[in-house]
Amino acid sequence: MTTPLTVDELRAAVDEIRQTSARLGAQATNLASRADRDLGHDVAEVVKDLRAAARQLRVTQLLLEPARADLAA
């Protein structure tokens, strides 16, 4: 049996997901830049995919901002 979710637990989870998304997005952007620079055309499709993943992670982070603000109130 599980215990009821508290607002503090939800707030912490939303914040953790937001921070993780930001960190992973930055890592994906950095990795895409390094791969593009160091490996060039051979990995163009991978670079494209990494940049798309980074954009999606930034969107996730932005979508969580209103929830974070609501939970902070």
PDB file of C-alpha atoms in Angstrom, residues 4-66:
ATOM      1  CA  PRO A   4      -0.758   9.670  -0.300  1.00  0.00           C
ATOM      2  CA  LEU A   5       1.326  12.056  -2.373  1.00  0.00           C
ATOM      3  CA  THR A   6       2.060  15.344  -0.654  1.00  0.00           C
ATOM      4  CA  VAL A   7       2.398  18.764  -2.270  1.00  0.00           C
ATOM      5  CA  ASP A   8       6.036  18.879  -1.139  1.00  0.00           C
ATOM      6  CA  GLU A   9       6.752  15.557  -2.860  1.00  0.00           C
ATOM      7  CA  LEU A  10       5.054  16.736  -6.046  1.00  0.00           C
ATOM      8  CA  ARG A  11       6.921  20.045  -5.916  1.00  0.00           C
ATOM      9  CA  ALA A  12      10.242  18.222  -5.471  1.00  0.00           C
ATOM     10  CA  ALA A  13       9.474  15.807  -8.325  1.00  0.00           C
ATOM     11  CA  VAL A  14       8.496  18.592 -10.742  1.00  0.00           C
ATOM     12  CA  ASP A  15      11.613  20.553  -9.848  1.00  0.00           C
ATOM     13  CA  GLU A  16      13.830  17.481 -10.239  1.00  0.00           C
ATOM     14  CA  ILE A  17      12.370  16.698 -13.674  1.00  0.00           C
ATOM     15  CA  ARG A  18      12.823  20.330 -14.726  1.00  0.00           C
ATOM     16  CA  GLN A  19      16.437  20.396 -13.557  1.00  0.00           C
ATOM     17  CA  THR A  20      17.196  17.028 -15.157  1.00  0.00           C
ATOM     18  CA  SER A  21      15.671  18.187 -18.444  1.00  0.00           C
ATOM     19  CA  ALA A  22      17.812  21.320 -18.376  1.00  0.00           C
ATOM     20  CA  ARG A  23      20.964  19.352 -17.608  1.00  0.00           C
ATOM     21  CA  LEU A  24      20.295  16.704 -20.280  1.00  0.00           C
ATOM     22  CA  GLY A  25      19.402  19.386 -22.822  1.00  0.00           C
ATOM     23  CA  ALA A  26      22.688  21.176 -22.204  1.00  0.00           C
ATOM     24  CA  GLN A  27      24.608  17.913 -22.479  1.00  0.00           C
ATOM     25  CA  ALA A  28      22.855  17.012 -25.744  1.00  0.00           C
ATOM     26  CA  THR A  29      23.612  20.449 -27.180  1.00  0.00           C
ATOM     27  CA  ASN A  30      27.254  20.205 -26.134  1.00  0.00           C
ATOM     28  CA  LEU A  31      27.598  16.671 -27.501  1.00  0.00           C
ATOM     29  CA  ALA A  32      25.987  17.664 -30.807  1.00  0.00           C
ATOM     30  CA  SER A  33      28.395  20.595 -31.182  1.00  0.00           C
ATOM     31  CA  ARG A  34      31.417  18.469 -30.356  1.00  0.00           C
ATOM     32  CA  ALA A  35      30.350  15.667 -32.697  1.00  0.00           C
ATOM     33  CA  ASP A  36      29.668  18.121 -35.501  1.00  0.00           C
ATOM     34  CA  ARG A  37      33.039  19.805 -35.000  1.00  0.00           C
ATOM     35  CA  ASP A  38      35.160  16.701 -34.380  1.00  0.00           C
ATOM     36  CA  LEU A  39      33.464  14.070 -36.530  1.00  0.00           C
ATOM     37  CA  GLY A  40      31.884  16.168 -39.236  1.00  0.00           C
ATOM     38  CA  HIS A  41      29.654  14.807 -41.967  1.00  0.00           C
ATOM     39  CA  ASP A  42      30.002  11.174 -40.885  1.00  0.00           C
ATOM     40  CA  VAL A  43      27.654  11.765 -37.961  1.00  0.00           C
ATOM     41  CA  ALA A  44      25.399  14.464 -39.401  1.00  0.00           C
ATOM     42  CA  GLU A  45      22.233  12.453 -38.708  1.00  0.00           C
ATOM     43  CA  VAL A  46      23.283  11.822 -35.089  1.00  0.00           C
ATOM     44  CA  VAL A  47      24.017  15.527 -34.620  1.00  0.00           C
ATOM     45  CA  LYS A  48      20.587  16.357 -36.011  1.00  0.00           C
ATOM     46  CA  ASP A  49      18.952  13.883 -33.611  1.00  0.00           C
ATOM     47  CA  LEU A  50      20.894  15.222 -30.620  1.00  0.00           C
ATOM     48  CA  ARG A  51      19.849  18.777 -31.420  1.00  0.00           C
ATOM     49  CA  ALA A  52      16.220  17.663 -31.723  1.00  0.00           C
ATOM     50  CA  ALA A  53      16.477  15.908 -28.347  1.00  0.00           C
ATOM     51  CA  ALA A  54      17.966  19.039 -26.793  1.00  0.00           C
ATOM     52  CA  ARG A  55      15.060  21.119 -28.146  1.00  0.00           C
ATOM     53  CA  GLN A  56      12.523  18.649 -26.759  1.00  0.00           C
ATOM     54  CA  LEU A  57      14.186  18.750 -23.344  1.00  0.00           C
ATOM     55  CA  ARG A  58      14.066  22.550 -23.355  1.00  0.00           C
ATOM     56  CA  VAL A  59      10.359  22.375 -24.228  1.00  0.00           C
ATOM     57  CA  THR A  60       9.821  19.967 -21.326  1.00  0.00           C
ATOM     58  CA  GLN A  61      11.560  22.388 -19.014  1.00  0.00           C
ATOM     59  CA  LEU A  62       9.396  25.286 -20.234  1.00  0.00           C
ATOM     60  CA  LEU A  63       6.198  23.260 -19.887  1.00  0.00           C
ATOM     61  CA  LEU A  64       7.037  22.499 -16.273  1.00  0.00           C
ATOM     62  CA  GLU A  65       7.544  26.143 -15.321  1.00  0.00           C
ATOM     63  CA  PRO A  66       3.820  26.924 -14.805  1.00  0.00           C
TER      64      PRO A  66
END
